[in-house]
XYZ file of C-alpha atoms in Angstrom:
228
model
C 0.000 0.000 0.000
C 1.398 3.430 -0.940
C 2.005 6.230 1.550
C -0.989 8.167 0.241
C -3.294 5.190 0.708
C -1.916 4.556 4.214
C -2.626 8.159 5.159
C -6.145 7.872 3.745
C -6.753 4.678 5.715
C -5.411 6.217 8.931
C -7.629 9.259 8.483
C -10.682 7.109 7.787
C -10.053 4.926 10.850
C -9.583 8.005 13.031
C -12.883 9.393 11.807
C -14.549 6.042 12.453
C -13.162 6.000 16.006
C -14.417 9.516 16.667
C -17.881 8.674 15.364
C -17.895 5.432 17.333
C -16.863 7.099 20.578
C -19.629 9.654 20.136
C -22.205 6.927 19.593
C -20.953 5.004 22.615
C -21.251 8.154 24.717
C -24.870 8.401 23.589
C -25.343 4.756 24.624
C -26.344 3.474 21.224
C -27.108 -0.296 21.416
C -24.099 -2.461 20.565
C -25.923 -4.238 17.720
C -26.738 -0.968 15.975
C -23.211 0.288 16.582
C -21.713 -2.866 15.047
C -23.903 -2.590 11.949
C -22.976 1.056 11.489
C -19.272 0.266 11.910
C -19.495 -2.539 9.349
C -21.198 -0.218 6.886
C -18.530 2.440 7.291
C -15.757 -0.135 6.900
C -17.303 -1.315 3.643
C -17.497 2.263 2.353
C -13.896 2.981 3.349
C -12.735 -0.271 1.751
C -14.541 0.507 -1.499
C -12.992 3.991 -1.658
C -9.488 2.612 -1.066
C -9.927 -0.096 -3.711
C -11.175 2.479 -6.219
C -8.178 4.713 -5.479
C -5.722 1.818 -5.783
C -7.090 0.595 -9.115
C -8.072 3.945 -10.603
C -6.297 3.363 -13.936
C -7.682 -0.156 -14.314
C -11.217 0.978 -13.486
C -10.946 3.840 -15.986
C -9.843 1.415 -18.693
C -12.675 -0.967 -17.828
C -15.204 1.866 -17.942
C -13.914 2.864 -21.363
C -14.307 -0.680 -22.673
C -17.834 -0.962 -21.278
C -18.864 2.390 -22.762
C -17.295 1.398 -26.053
C -19.279 -1.837 -26.118
C -22.529 -0.054 -25.269
C -21.997 2.642 -27.901
C -20.826 0.236 -30.600
C -17.480 2.033 -30.879
C -15.602 -1.267 -30.948
C -17.530 -2.159 -34.071
C -18.787 -5.583 -35.077
C -16.866 -8.021 -37.255
C -19.041 -9.721 -39.878
C -17.507 -11.945 -42.544
C -14.094 -10.341 -42.166
C -15.433 -6.774 -42.410
C -15.785 -4.307 -39.555
C -19.164 -2.594 -39.196
C -19.295 0.642 -37.212
C -22.644 2.265 -36.321
C -23.135 5.999 -36.708
C -23.137 7.878 -33.407
C -25.901 10.247 -32.352
C -23.756 13.201 -33.490
C -23.733 11.876 -37.064
C -20.080 10.791 -36.974
C -18.386 7.410 -36.870
C -16.363 6.894 -33.694
C -14.217 3.845 -32.957
C -11.970 2.578 -30.217
C -8.690 1.289 -31.583
C -5.547 0.036 -29.875
C -2.521 2.199 -30.615
C 0.677 0.412 -29.614
C -1.454 -1.603 -27.187
C -3.190 1.447 -25.673
C -6.909 1.952 -26.311
C -7.702 5.282 -27.956
C -10.908 6.807 -29.312
C -10.892 7.978 -32.937
C -13.172 9.860 -35.273
C -13.130 8.309 -38.756
C -13.028 11.262 -41.148
C -12.742 10.681 -44.904
C -12.075 14.407 -45.296
C -8.836 14.205 -43.320
C -5.853 13.294 -45.483
C -3.693 12.324 -42.542
C -4.333 10.440 -39.314
C -3.995 12.850 -36.371
C -3.698 12.533 -32.597
C -3.754 14.911 -29.660
C -0.434 15.300 -27.866
C -1.498 13.679 -24.587
C -3.008 10.663 -26.336
C 0.050 10.289 -28.566
C 2.385 10.337 -25.581
C 0.219 7.825 -23.721
C 0.438 5.511 -26.738
C 4.205 5.915 -26.989
C 4.257 7.410 -30.494
C 7.570 8.230 -32.111
C 7.105 11.998 -32.483
C 9.641 13.860 -34.618
C 11.312 16.642 -32.632
C 13.926 17.702 -35.172
C 13.270 19.762 -38.264
C 10.490 22.233 -38.883
C 6.982 21.468 -37.622
C 3.985 21.288 -39.908
C 2.087 24.587 -39.612
C -1.657 24.169 -39.945
C -3.981 27.048 -40.790
C -7.278 26.404 -39.003
C -10.458 28.357 -38.423
C -8.981 29.309 -35.039
C -5.640 30.414 -36.464
C -2.374 28.673 -37.198
C -1.228 25.763 -35.060
C 1.906 23.668 -35.194
C 1.950 19.889 -35.452
C 4.717 17.316 -35.476
C 5.079 14.315 -37.729
C 4.841 10.950 -36.020
C 4.654 7.240 -36.785
C 2.190 4.814 -35.250
C 4.036 1.520 -34.888
C 0.825 -0.508 -34.712
C -2.870 0.334 -34.767
C -5.452 -2.422 -34.315
C -9.097 -1.911 -35.185
C -11.127 -5.113 -35.144
C -9.670 -7.383 -37.872
C -7.588 -4.500 -39.266
C -3.932 -4.040 -38.343
C -2.037 -0.941 -39.495
C 1.719 -0.747 -38.982
C 4.107 2.175 -39.384
C 1.192 4.514 -40.035
C 2.051 8.178 -40.623
C 0.328 10.745 -38.406
C 0.521 14.313 -37.177
C 0.424 15.246 -33.491
C -0.502 18.542 -31.855
C -1.886 19.724 -28.506
C -4.252 21.892 -30.566
C -6.233 18.763 -31.480
C -7.295 18.415 -27.839
C -8.996 15.117 -27.083
C -9.923 14.431 -30.713
C -8.007 11.735 -32.583
C -8.763 11.234 -36.276
C -8.307 8.298 -38.637
C -7.825 9.891 -42.039
C -7.585 8.829 -45.657
C -4.040 7.481 -45.357
C -5.671 4.764 -43.244
C -8.896 4.326 -45.219
C -7.255 4.263 -48.664
C -5.106 1.284 -47.693
C -8.141 -0.914 -47.041
C -9.621 -3.205 -49.671
C -12.738 -1.041 -49.494
C -14.776 1.186 -47.243
C -18.327 2.420 -47.672
C -21.326 3.760 -45.817
C -24.592 1.847 -45.945
C -27.388 3.696 -44.198
C -26.052 4.489 -40.739
C -23.231 1.935 -40.855
C -19.612 2.378 -41.948
C -18.174 -0.838 -43.385
C -14.391 -1.354 -43.450
C -12.906 -4.283 -45.374
C -9.239 -5.007 -44.626
C -6.833 -5.909 -47.402
C -3.317 -5.827 -46.036
C -1.184 -4.352 -43.276
C -1.382 -0.644 -43.952
C 1.056 2.213 -43.636
C 4.427 0.621 -44.342
C 4.499 1.656 -48.008
C 4.126 5.345 -47.194
C 7.040 7.707 -47.472
C 7.914 9.963 -44.522
C 6.220 12.976 -46.115
C 3.382 11.216 -47.927
C 0.286 13.374 -48.129
C 1.723 16.273 -46.142
C 1.528 18.843 -48.941
C -2.207 18.743 -49.510
C -5.376 20.318 -48.191
C -7.134 18.648 -45.271
C -10.338 18.682 -43.304
C -9.744 17.647 -39.686
C -12.951 17.110 -37.686
C -14.818 19.523 -39.960
C -12.073 22.166 -39.625
C -10.395 23.106 -42.912
C -6.647 23.591 -42.838
C -3.657 23.622 -45.149
C -0.130 22.491 -44.348
C 2.380 25.309 -44.652
C 6.107 24.694 -44.728
C 8.167 27.428 -43.126
C-alpha cells in the first residue's frame, strides 16, 4: 500500500473512532453500533480499492462504454461494421501500440492525427527535429509534429508504421484519415453503418512525407499544411 493510501486509511479509521466514541457516549445499542461500523468499513474499503485501481477501473469503464456505444464495431464476414453515433459521426476505439484510444473516422482528413497527450500515452515516435507542420485552421495557425504509429489495431484491421501528425491543438480528438482508409480493400457507408474491409497491413508503403503537402479537413475544420 502506498504512503498516500496509508494516510487515507489512517484518516478514515480516526474518523470512524471519533464517530464510534460519540455513539458510545450516547449509549447506542451495541448491535446498531456494530452494523454502522461494518457499513462504514465497507465504504472505506470501497474507496481505497477504487483509489488503488483507478487506472484499471478507468480502462474498464472505457471498454464498457465502447461496447454499449458500438465504438468497438462488429466483425461480420471479415469486415468491420461501425454504427453511426448520435452526433452523425463514426467513432471507434482502436488500440494504438497496445493502448486503447478513441478515434473519429473522417474521410475528409488526409492524414491520421492525434492529440499530444493521447500520442504520448500511446508511446508514439514523435519527430522533434526539423520544422513542424504549420496548420492554418479556423482558429488560427497551429503547429503539429510528424509521427509514426508503430501498430494500430481496429477489429480485424492491423495498421503498422502509419504516418500521423500530433498537436496539442487537437485536444482530445483523434482522427483516422484517408491514409488509413485508402489502404483498405474497401470502405463504404450503408445507411447508418460504416463498413471497413481489410486488405493488407497498412502504412508501411508510405514515405515519410506522404500526403503532407495537400489540403485537409480535420474534424470539420479546414486547414492547409504550410512549410516554413
